[in-house]
Coordinates of N, CA and C in Angstrom, one line a residue:
Chain A
R1 N -121.3 -50.6 -4.1 CA -122.5 -51.3 -3.8 C -123.6 -50.9 -4.9
K2 N -123.9 -51.6 -5.6 CA -125.0 -51.5 -6.6 C -126.4 -51.6 -5.8
E3 N -127.4 -50.7 -6.3 CA -128.7 -50.3 -5.6 C -129.7 -51.7 -5.6
V4 N -129.3 -52.6 -6.7 CA -130.0 -53.7 -6.3 C -129.1 -55.0 -7.0
E5 N -129.1 -55.7 -6.3 CA -128.3 -56.7 -6.6 C -129.0 -58.2 -6.8
Q6 N -128.5 -59.1 -7.6 CA -129.4 -60.4 -7.9 C -128.2 -61.4 -7.8
D7 N -128.8 -62.6 -7.7 CA -127.9 -63.9 -8.0 C -127.2 -63.7 -9.4
P8 N -125.9 -63.8 -9.7 CA -125.5 -64.0 -11.2 C -125.7 -64.7 -12.0
G9 N -126.1 -66.1 -11.3 CA -126.8 -66.8 -12.6 C -125.8 -67.3 -13.4
P10 N -125.7 -68.1 -14.4 CA -126.8 -68.6 -14.9 C -127.6 -69.9 -14.2
F11 N -129.0 -69.9 -14.3 CA -129.6 -71.2 -13.6 C -130.1 -71.9 -14.6
N12 N -129.4 -73.3 -14.4 CA -129.8 -74.2 -15.5 C -130.7 -75.4 -14.9
V13 N -132.0 -75.3 -15.1 CA -132.6 -76.3 -14.7 C -133.6 -77.3 -15.6
P14 N -134.0 -78.4 -15.0 CA -134.8 -79.4 -16.2 C -136.1 -78.7 -16.1
E15 N -136.9 -79.2 -17.0 CA -138.4 -79.1 -17.1 C -139.1 -79.7 -15.7
G16 N -140.0 -78.6 -15.2 CA -140.7 -79.2 -14.0 C -139.9 -78.6 -12.4
A17 N -138.9 -78.3 -12.8 CA -138.2 -78.1 -11.4 C -138.7 -76.7 -10.8
T18 N -138.4 -76.5 -9.6 CA -138.7 -75.3 -8.9 C -137.4 -74.4 -8.7
V19 N -137.5 -73.1 -9.3 CA -136.5 -72.3 -9.2 C -136.5 -71.0 -8.6
A20 N -135.7 -70.5 -7.4 CA -135.8 -69.3 -6.8 C -134.8 -68.3 -7.1
F21 N -135.0 -67.3 -7.3 CA -134.1 -66.1 -7.4 C -134.3 -65.2 -6.4
N22 N -133.2 -64.7 -5.9 CA -132.9 -63.6 -4.8 C -132.5 -62.5 -5.5
C23 N -132.8 -61.3 -4.6 CA -132.5 -59.9 -4.9 C -132.3 -59.2 -3.4
T24 N -131.2 -58.4 -3.4 CA -131.4 -57.2 -2.4 C -131.3 -55.9 -2.6
Y25 N -131.8 -55.0 -2.0 CA -131.8 -53.6 -2.3 C -131.2 -52.8 -1.2
S26 N -130.5 -51.7 -1.9 CA -129.6 -51.1 -0.8 C -130.4 -49.9 0.0
N27 N -131.0 -49.3 -0.9 CA -132.0 -48.0 -0.3 C -133.2 -48.3 0.2
S28 N -133.1 -48.1 1.7 CA -134.5 -48.2 2.5 C -135.7 -47.5 2.0
A29 N -135.3 -46.3 1.4 CA -136.4 -45.6 1.0 C -137.2 -45.9 -0.2
S30 N -136.6 -47.4 -1.0 CA -137.5 -48.0 -2.0 C -139.0 -48.3 -1.6
Q31 N -139.7 -48.2 -2.5 CA -141.3 -48.3 -2.1 C -141.7 -49.1 -2.8
S32 N -141.3 -49.4 -3.9 CA -142.3 -50.4 -4.9 C -141.3 -51.0 -5.6
F33 N -141.4 -52.4 -5.8 CA -140.7 -53.4 -6.5 C -141.3 -54.5 -7.1
F34 N -140.4 -54.8 -8.2 CA -141.1 -55.7 -9.3 C -140.0 -56.5 -10.1
W35 N -140.6 -57.7 -10.6 CA -139.8 -58.5 -11.2 C -140.4 -58.2 -13.1
Y36 N -139.2 -58.2 -13.7 CA -139.3 -57.8 -15.3 C -138.6 -59.4 -15.8
R37 N -139.3 -59.4 -16.9 CA -138.9 -60.6 -17.7 C -138.2 -60.1 -19.1
Q38 N -137.1 -60.4 -19.3 CA -136.6 -59.9 -20.4 C -136.2 -61.2 -21.6
D39 N -136.5 -61.4 -22.6 CA -136.1 -62.3 -23.4 C -134.7 -61.8 -24.2
C40 N -134.1 -63.0 -25.1 CA -132.9 -62.6 -25.7 C -133.2 -61.5 -26.6
R41 N -132.6 -60.4 -26.6 CA -132.6 -59.6 -27.8 C -134.0 -58.5 -27.8
K42 N -134.7 -58.8 -26.7 CA -135.9 -58.2 -26.7 C -136.2 -57.2 -25.7
E43 N -136.9 -56.4 -25.3 CA -137.2 -55.5 -24.1 C -137.8 -56.1 -23.0
P44 N -137.3 -55.4 -22.0 CA -138.0 -55.9 -20.8 C -139.4 -55.7 -20.9
K45 N -139.9 -56.9 -19.8 CA -141.5 -56.7 -19.9 C -141.8 -57.0 -18.4
L46 N -143.0 -56.4 -17.9 CA -143.1 -56.6 -16.6 C -143.9 -58.0 -16.3
L47 N -143.3 -58.6 -15.4 CA -143.8 -60.0 -14.9 C -144.7 -60.0 -13.8
M48 N -144.4 -59.0 -12.8 CA -145.3 -59.3 -11.9 C -144.8 -58.2 -10.6
S49 N -145.6 -57.5 -10.1 CA -145.1 -56.3 -8.9 C -145.0 -57.5 -7.8
V50 N -144.2 -56.7 -6.8 CA -144.1 -57.4 -5.4 C -144.5 -56.8 -4.4
Y51 N -145.6 -57.2 -3.6 CA -146.3 -56.7 -2.6 C -145.7 -57.1 -1.2
S52 N -146.0 -56.6 -0.3 CA -145.4 -56.7 1.2 C -146.0 -58.1 1.8
S53 N -147.3 -58.5 1.3 CA -147.9 -59.5 1.9 C -147.6 -60.7 1.0
G54 N -146.6 -60.6 0.1 CA -146.4 -61.8 -0.9 C -147.6 -61.8 -2.0
N55 N -147.2 -62.1 -2.9 CA -148.3 -62.5 -3.9 C -148.0 -63.4 -5.0
E56 N -149.1 -63.8 -5.5 CA -148.7 -65.2 -6.2 C -149.2 -64.8 -8.0
D57 N -148.8 -65.6 -8.9 CA -149.4 -65.1 -10.0 C -149.4 -66.7 -11.1
G58 N -150.3 -67.7 -10.9 CA -150.0 -68.7 -11.4 C -148.7 -69.8 -10.7
R59 N -147.8 -69.7 -11.7 CA -146.6 -70.8 -11.1 C -145.6 -69.7 -10.5
F60 N -145.9 -68.5 -10.3 CA -144.9 -67.3 -9.9 C -145.4 -66.8 -8.6
T61 N -144.5 -66.8 -7.6 CA -144.7 -66.3 -6.2 C -143.7 -65.1 -6.0
A62 N -143.9 -63.9 -5.6 CA -142.9 -63.0 -5.2 C -143.3 -62.8 -3.9
Q63 N -142.0 -62.5 -3.1 CA -142.1 -62.2 -1.9 C -141.0 -61.0 -1.6
L64 N -141.5 -60.0 -0.7 CA -140.7 -59.0 -0.1 C -140.3 -58.8 1.3
N65 N -139.4 -58.8 1.7 CA -138.7 -58.8 3.1 C -138.2 -57.4 3.4
R66 N -139.0 -56.5 3.7 CA -138.4 -54.9 4.1 C -137.7 -54.8 5.0
A67 N -137.6 -55.5 6.2 CA -136.5 -55.4 7.0 C -135.3 -55.8 6.7
S68 N -135.3 -57.0 5.7 CA -134.0 -57.5 5.4 C -133.7 -57.0 4.0
Q69 N -134.5 -56.3 3.4 CA -134.1 -55.4 1.9 C -133.9 -56.4 0.9
Y70 N -135.2 -57.4 1.1 CA -135.0 -58.7 0.2 C -136.2 -59.0 -0.8
I71 N -135.7 -59.7 -1.8 CA -136.8 -59.9 -2.9 C -136.8 -61.1 -3.2
S72 N -137.8 -61.8 -3.5 CA -137.5 -63.4 -3.8 C -138.6 -63.6 -5.1
L73 N -138.0 -64.6 -6.2 CA -139.2 -65.0 -7.1 C -139.1 -66.6 -7.1
L74 N -140.0 -67.2 -7.1 CA -140.2 -68.5 -7.2 C -141.0 -69.0 -8.4
I75 N -140.3 -69.9 -9.2 CA -141.0 -70.2 -10.4 C -141.2 -71.8 -9.9
R76 N -142.4 -72.1 -10.0 CA -142.8 -73.7 -10.1 C -143.0 -74.3 -11.1
D77 N -142.8 -75.6 -11.3 CA -143.0 -76.3 -12.5 C -142.5 -75.7 -13.8
S78 N -141.3 -75.2 -13.8 CA -140.6 -74.5 -14.7 C -140.9 -75.4 -16.4
K79 N -141.1 -74.5 -17.3 CA -141.5 -74.7 -18.8 C -140.3 -74.1 -19.2
L80 N -139.9 -74.8 -20.7 CA -138.9 -74.1 -21.5 C -139.1 -73.0 -21.8
S81 N -140.4 -72.5 -22.0 CA -140.7 -70.9 -22.2 C -140.6 -70.0 -21.1
D82 N -140.0 -70.6 -20.1 CA -139.5 -69.6 -18.9 C -138.1 -69.3 -19.2
S83 N -137.4 -69.9 -20.1 CA -136.1 -69.5 -20.4 C -136.2 -68.1 -20.6
A84 N -135.4 -67.2 -20.0 CA -135.2 -65.7 -20.3 C -134.4 -65.2 -19.1
T85 N -133.9 -63.7 -19.1 CA -133.5 -63.0 -17.8 C -134.5 -62.7 -17.0
Y86 N -134.3 -62.7 -15.7 CA -135.4 -62.2 -14.6 C -134.5 -61.1 -14.1
L87 N -135.2 -60.0 -14.0 CA -134.8 -58.5 -13.4 C -135.3 -58.2 -12.3
C88 N -135.0 -57.9 -11.5 CA -135.4 -57.6 -10.0 C -135.3 -55.6 -10.3
V89 N -136.6 -55.5 -9.7 CA -136.5 -53.7 -9.8 C -137.2 -53.4 -8.7
A90 N -136.2 -52.0 -8.2 CA -136.8 -51.3 -7.2 C -137.0 -49.9 -7.5
N91 N -138.1 -49.2 -6.9 CA -138.7 -47.9 -7.0 C -138.5 -47.0 -5.7
T92 N -137.7 -46.2 -6.0 CA -137.5 -45.2 -4.7 C -138.4 -44.1 -4.9
G93 N -139.6 -44.2 -5.0 CA -140.7 -42.9 -4.9 C -140.7 -42.4 -5.9
G94 N -141.8 -42.9 -7.0 CA -142.2 -42.1 -8.1 C -141.5 -42.2 -9.5
F95 N -140.3 -41.9 -9.5 CA -139.7 -42.0 -10.8 C -138.7 -42.7 -11.0
K96 N -137.8 -42.9 -9.8 CA -136.6 -43.5 -9.9 C -136.4 -45.2 -9.9
T97 N -136.5 -45.8 -10.9 CA -136.6 -47.3 -11.2 C -135.5 -47.8 -11.5
I98 N -134.7 -48.6 -10.7 CA -133.5 -49.1 -10.7 C -133.7 -50.8 -11.0
F99 N -133.1 -51.2 -12.1 CA -132.8 -52.6 -12.2 C -131.8 -53.2 -11.8
G100 N -131.9 -54.3 -11.3 CA -130.7 -55.1 -11.1 C -130.2 -55.6 -12.5
A101 N -128.8 -56.5 -12.5 CA -128.3 -57.1 -13.6 C -128.7 -58.0 -14.1
G102 N -130.0 -58.8 -13.5 CA -130.6 -60.0 -14.0 C -130.0 -61.3 -13.7
T103 N -131.0 -62.4 -13.7 CA -130.6 -63.6 -13.6 C -131.1 -64.3 -14.8
R104 N -129.9 -65.2 -15.4 CA -130.5 -65.9 -16.6 C -130.8 -67.2 -16.3
L105 N -131.9 -67.5 -17.1 CA -132.7 -69.0 -16.5 C -132.8 -69.7 -17.5
F106 N -131.9 -70.7 -17.8 CA -132.2 -71.8 -18.9 C -133.2 -73.0 -18.3
V107 N -134.0 -73.5 -18.7 CA -134.9 -74.3 -18.8 C -134.9 -75.6 -19.7
K108 N -134.1 -76.8 -19.4 CA -134.0 -77.6 -20.5 C -134.9 -78.7 -20.5
A109 N -135.0 -79.4 -21.6 CA -135.9 -80.5 -21.8 C -135.8 -81.8 -21.1
Chain B
D1 N -149.9 -49.4 -34.5 CA -149.1 -50.0 -33.1 C -149.2 -48.8 -32.0
T2 N -149.6 -49.2 -30.9 CA -149.7 -48.1 -29.9 C -148.7 -48.2 -28.8
G3 N -147.7 -48.7 -28.8 CA -146.7 -49.4 -27.8 C -145.4 -48.0 -28.3
V4 N -144.5 -48.2 -27.2 CA -143.3 -47.4 -27.6 C -142.7 -47.6 -28.7
S5 N -142.2 -46.7 -29.5 CA -141.4 -46.5 -30.5 C -140.2 -45.9 -30.6
Q6 N -138.9 -46.6 -31.2 CA -137.6 -45.8 -30.9 C -137.2 -45.8 -32.5
D7 N -136.4 -44.9 -32.8 CA -135.6 -44.7 -33.8 C -134.4 -44.0 -33.6
P8 N -133.5 -44.4 -34.7 CA -133.3 -45.5 -35.6 C -133.1 -47.1 -34.7
R9 N -133.6 -48.2 -34.9 CA -133.3 -49.2 -34.4 C -131.7 -49.9 -34.1
H10 N -131.2 -49.2 -35.2 CA -129.6 -49.5 -35.2 C -128.8 -48.1 -35.7
K11 N -127.9 -48.0 -35.0 CA -126.9 -47.0 -35.6 C -125.4 -47.3 -35.5
I12 N -124.8 -47.0 -36.8 CA -123.0 -47.5 -36.7 C -122.7 -46.1 -36.8
T13 N -121.4 -45.6 -36.1 CA -121.2 -44.4 -36.0 C -119.5 -44.4 -35.6
K14 N -118.8 -43.5 -36.2 CA -117.4 -43.5 -36.1 C -117.4 -42.7 -34.9
R15 N -116.3 -43.0 -34.2 CA -115.9 -42.2 -33.1 C -115.8 -40.7 -33.0
G16 N -116.4 -40.0 -32.4 CA -116.3 -38.4 -32.3 C -117.6 -38.2 -33.0
Q17 N -118.4 -38.7 -33.5 CA -119.7 -38.1 -34.5 C -120.4 -37.9 -33.2
N18 N -121.6 -37.3 -33.8 CA -122.7 -36.9 -32.7 C -124.1 -38.0 -33.2
V19 N -124.8 -38.5 -32.2 CA -125.8 -39.3 -32.7 C -127.1 -38.6 -31.7
T20 N -128.4 -38.9 -32.9 CA -129.6 -38.7 -31.8 C -130.4 -39.8 -32.0
F21 N -131.4 -40.2 -31.0 CA -132.3 -41.1 -30.7 C -133.3 -40.5 -30.4
R22 N -134.9 -41.1 -30.9 CA -136.1 -40.8 -30.6 C -136.8 -41.8 -30.1
C23 N -137.6 -41.2 -29.2 CA -138.6 -42.2 -28.7 C -139.8 -41.4 -28.7
D24 N -140.7 -42.3 -29.2 CA -142.1 -41.9 -29.1 C -143.1 -42.8 -28.1
P25 N -143.1 -42.3 -26.7 CA -144.2 -43.1 -26.0 C -145.6 -43.6 -26.0
I26 N -146.3 -44.2 -25.8 CA -147.4 -44.3 -25.6 C -148.4 -43.0 -25.2
S27 N -149.4 -42.9 -25.8 CA -149.5 -41.5 -26.0 C -150.3 -40.9 -24.7
E28 N -150.7 -41.5 -23.9 CA -151.4 -40.9 -22.6 C -150.3 -41.2 -21.6
H29 N -149.0 -41.5 -21.5 CA -148.4 -41.6 -20.4 C -147.6 -40.5 -20.4
N30 N -147.4 -39.9 -19.0 CA -146.8 -38.6 -18.9 C -145.4 -39.0 -18.5
R31 N -144.8 -40.0 -18.2 CA -143.8 -40.5 -17.8 C -142.8 -41.0 -18.8
L32 N -141.4 -40.3 -18.9 CA -140.7 -41.1 -20.0 C -139.1 -41.5 -19.6
Y33 N -138.6 -42.4 -19.6 CA -137.6 -42.7 -19.0 C -136.4 -43.1 -20.2
W34 N -135.1 -43.1 -20.2 CA -134.2 -43.4 -20.9 C -132.8 -44.3 -20.1
Y35 N -133.0 -45.5 -20.3 CA -132.0 -46.2 -20.1 C -131.1 -47.0 -20.9
R36 N -130.0 -47.3 -20.5 CA -128.7 -47.7 -21.5 C -128.6 -49.3 -20.8
Q37 N -128.4 -50.2 -21.4 CA -128.1 -51.4 -21.3 C -127.1 -52.1 -22.3
T38 N -126.0 -53.1 -21.7 CA -124.9 -53.5 -22.1 C -125.0 -55.0 -22.0
L39 N -124.2 -56.1 -22.6 CA -124.5 -57.3 -22.9 C -124.3 -57.9 -21.3
G40 N -125.2 -58.7 -20.7 CA -125.2 -59.1 -19.6 C -125.3 -58.3 -18.4
Q41 N -126.1 -57.1 -18.6 CA -126.4 -56.0 -17.7 C -127.8 -56.0 -17.9
G42 N -128.2 -55.7 -16.5 CA -129.5 -55.0 -16.3 C -129.5 -53.8 -17.1
P43 N -131.0 -52.8 -17.3 CA -130.9 -51.5 -17.9 C -130.2 -50.6 -16.9
E44 N -129.7 -49.9 -17.3 CA -129.2 -48.7 -16.6 C -129.8 -47.1 -16.7
F45 N -130.4 -46.6 -15.5 CA -131.3 -45.2 -15.4 C -130.2 -44.6 -15.8
L46 N -130.5 -43.7 -16.9 CA -130.2 -42.3 -17.5 C -130.8 -41.1 -17.1
T47 N -131.8 -41.1 -17.3 CA -132.8 -39.9 -17.0 C -134.0 -39.9 -17.0
Y48 N -135.2 -39.2 -16.3 CA -136.5 -39.3 -16.5 C -137.1 -38.1 -16.8
F49 N -138.2 -37.9 -17.4 CA -139.1 -36.8 -17.4 C -140.5 -37.2 -17.2
Q50 N -141.0 -36.1 -16.6 CA -142.3 -36.0 -16.3 C -142.7 -34.9 -17.1
N51 N -143.8 -35.7 -17.9 CA -144.2 -34.5 -18.9 C -143.4 -33.5 -19.7
E52 N -143.2 -32.5 -19.7 CA -141.8 -32.0 -20.6 C -140.4 -31.7 -19.5
A53 N -140.7 -31.9 -18.1 CA -140.0 -31.8 -17.0 C -138.8 -32.8 -16.9
Q54 N -137.5 -32.2 -17.2 CA -136.3 -33.4 -16.7 C -135.9 -33.4 -15.3
L55 N -136.8 -34.4 -14.8 CA -136.5 -34.2 -13.1 C -135.5 -35.1 -12.7
E56 N -134.6 -35.8 -13.4 CA -133.4 -36.8 -12.8 C -132.7 -36.9 -13.9
K57 N -131.6 -36.9 -13.4 CA -130.7 -37.1 -14.5 C -129.2 -38.3 -13.7
S58 N -129.0 -39.2 -14.1 CA -128.1 -40.1 -13.6 C -126.4 -39.4 -13.8
R59 N -125.8 -39.8 -12.7 CA -124.4 -39.5 -12.7 C -123.9 -39.9 -14.0
L60 N -124.4 -41.2 -14.2 CA -123.7 -41.7 -15.6 C -123.8 -40.8 -16.7
L61 N -124.8 -40.0 -16.6 CA -124.7 -39.1 -18.1 C -123.8 -38.2 -18.2
S62 N -122.7 -38.2 -18.7 CA -121.8 -36.9 -19.0 C -122.4 -36.1 -19.7
D63 N -121.4 -35.0 -19.6 CA -121.8 -33.6 -20.3 C -122.4 -33.9 -21.8
R64 N -121.7 -34.9 -22.2 CA -121.7 -35.4 -23.9 C -123.3 -35.9 -24.3
F65 N -124.2 -36.2 -22.9 CA -125.3 -36.6 -23.4 C -126.4 -35.7 -23.1
S66 N -127.2 -35.5 -23.9 CA -128.5 -34.5 -23.2 C -129.9 -34.9 -23.8
A67 N -130.8 -34.7 -23.2 CA -132.0 -35.3 -23.5 C -132.9 -34.2 -23.3
E68 N -134.3 -34.4 -24.1 CA -135.3 -33.3 -24.5 C -136.7 -34.0 -24.3
R69 N -137.5 -33.2 -24.0 CA -138.9 -33.7 -24.3 C -139.6 -32.9 -24.5
P70 N -139.5 -31.6 -25.5 CA -140.3 -30.8 -25.8 C -141.9 -30.9 -26.0
K71 N -142.6 -30.2 -25.1 CA -144.1 -30.4 -25.2 C -144.4 -31.6 -24.4
G72 N -143.9 -32.2 -24.1 CA -144.0 -33.5 -23.0 C -144.6 -34.6 -24.0
S73 N -144.3 -34.8 -25.2 CA -144.6 -35.9 -26.1 C -143.1 -36.9 -26.5
F74 N -142.7 -36.6 -27.7 CA -141.7 -37.4 -28.1 C -140.6 -36.9 -27.2
S75 N -139.4 -37.7 -27.1 CA -138.1 -37.2 -26.5 C -137.0 -37.9 -27.5
T76 N -135.7 -37.1 -27.0 CA -134.4 -37.3 -27.9 C -133.5 -37.5 -26.9
L77 N -132.6 -38.2 -27.3 CA -131.7 -38.5 -26.6 C -130.3 -38.2 -27.5
E78 N -129.3 -37.1 -27.4 CA -128.2 -37.0 -28.0 C -126.9 -37.3 -27.2
I79 N -126.1 -37.9 -28.0 CA -124.8 -38.1 -27.5 C -123.9 -37.5 -28.6
Q80 N -122.9 -36.4 -28.0 CA -121.9 -35.8 -28.9 C -120.7 -36.6 -28.6
R81 N -119.8 -36.2 -29.5 CA -118.6 -36.7 -29.5 C -118.6 -38.2 -29.2
T82 N -118.9 -39.1 -29.8 CA -119.2 -40.3 -29.4 C -118.0 -40.9 -29.2
E83 N -118.1 -42.0 -28.0 CA -116.9 -42.7 -27.7 C -117.0 -44.5 -27.9
Q84 N -116.1 -45.2 -27.9 CA -116.6 -46.3 -28.0 C -117.0 -47.1 -27.0
G85 N -117.3 -46.5 -25.8 CA -117.5 -47.1 -24.3 C -119.0 -46.5 -24.6
D86 N -119.2 -45.7 -25.4 CA -121.0 -45.7 -25.7 C -121.5 -46.5 -26.3
S87 N -121.0 -47.5 -26.8 CA -121.7 -48.6 -27.6 C -122.7 -49.3 -26.7
A88 N -123.9 -49.4 -27.0 CA -124.9 -50.2 -26.0 C -126.3 -50.0 -26.6
M89 N -127.2 -50.8 -25.8 CA -128.6 -50.6 -26.3 C -129.3 -49.1 -25.6
Y90 N -130.1 -48.4 -26.2 CA -130.4 -47.4 -25.5 C -132.0 -47.7 -25.5
L91 N -132.6 -47.6 -24.4 CA -133.9 -48.1 -24.1 C -134.6 -47.1 -24.0
C92 N -135.8 -46.8 -24.3 CA -136.8 -45.8 -23.9 C -138.0 -46.6 -23.2
A93 N -138.6 -45.7 -22.1 CA -139.7 -46.7 -21.4 C -140.5 -45.4 -21.0
S94 N -141.9 -45.7 -21.5 CA -142.9 -44.8 -20.6 C -143.8 -45.4 -19.7
S95 N -144.5 -44.7 -19.0 CA -145.5 -45.3 -17.6 C -146.3 -44.2 -17.5
L96 N -147.3 -44.4 -16.9 CA -148.7 -43.6 -16.5 C -148.6 -43.2 -15.0
L97 N -148.3 -41.9 -14.5 CA -148.4 -41.5 -13.1 C -149.7 -42.0 -12.6
L98 N -149.2 -42.9 -11.2 CA -150.1 -43.3 -10.6 C -150.0 -42.5 -9.0
G99 N -150.4 -41.3 -8.9 CA -150.2 -41.1 -7.5 C -148.5 -40.9 -7.0
S100 N -148.1 -41.4 -6.1 CA -146.8 -41.4 -5.5 C -146.0 -42.5 -6.1
G101 N -146.9 -43.7 -6.5 CA -146.1 -44.8 -6.7 C -145.7 -44.8 -8.2
A102 N -145.1 -45.8 -8.7 CA -144.6 -46.5 -9.9 C -145.5 -47.2 -10.6
G103 N -145.8 -46.8 -11.7 CA -146.3 -47.7 -12.5 C -145.7 -48.7 -13.7
E104 N -146.3 -49.7 -14.3 CA -145.5 -50.4 -15.0 C -144.9 -49.8 -16.1
L105 N -143.5 -50.0 -16.5 CA -142.7 -49.5 -17.5 C -142.8 -50.3 -18.9
F106 N -143.2 -49.3 -19.8 CA -143.7 -50.1 -21.1 C -142.2 -49.5 -22.1
F107 N -141.6 -50.4 -22.1 CA -140.4 -50.3 -22.9 C -140.4 -50.4 -24.6
G108 N -139.6 -49.5 -25.2 CA -139.6 -49.8 -26.8 C -138.4 -50.8 -26.9
E109 N -138.4 -51.2 -28.3 CA -137.4 -52.0 -28.4 C -135.8 -51.7 -28.4
G110 N -135.8 -50.6 -28.6 CA -134.4 -50.0 -28.4 C -133.6 -49.6 -29.6
S111 N -132.7 -48.6 -29.4 CA -131.8 -48.4 -30.5 C -130.3 -48.7 -30.1
R112 N -129.9 -49.8 -31.0 CA -128.5 -50.2 -30.7 C -127.7 -49.3 -31.2
L113 N -126.7 -48.8 -30.5 CA -125.5 -48.2 -30.8 C -124.4 -48.8 -30.7
T114 N -123.6 -48.7 -32.2 CA -122.1 -48.9 -32.3 C -121.3 -48.2 -32.6
V115 N -120.6 -47.8 -31.9 CA -118.9 -46.8 -32.0 C -118.0 -47.4 -32.7
L116 N -117.6 -47.1 -33.7 CA -116.3 -47.6 -34.2 C -115.0 -46.9 -33.8

């Protein structure tokens, strides 16, 4: 079993749609969680951290459920520019940062 | 440019040859990571340095792989006797230690390896 698992995707949505990505992690010792975004043929870049209380950044909302070892990312009012791969990330104490396989999002006009 | 830089960006080699990649992290960052990424997959953790010490090495890293970070600055990743299965993008990332937590990883643009 992979340490971080994500919806396989791809997700194809029209502009303006709301889309949700799910992620589970297997290591209960994981302490920090993140969503990274990776554009085609580019390096991953941090989108947002995920906090236990949930957090929001504009159209993006991240949630963490430690009991279920589950992380989510909600994108509201999707834009064409949101088309990318979204990577769920878990950190098990300081240095071991594990990425999921990523979920590809295509936003269509 | 003060970001993470990697060299070379592309490397084509024949099976059995050795290759070496270099990573120059952001200057004040004390953590350095190597990841490998293949098409359709997320980055796979290979190894990690805190300053010059290699603190973690993935089971994915066979004896043909070795990484160094002399003086806690730049790092090199060497692959000996390359195999076609080594073809991938090799990503370097750096971060700044924030207590016991994880800081944001800043990635380089990667070194793409093709083994013929």
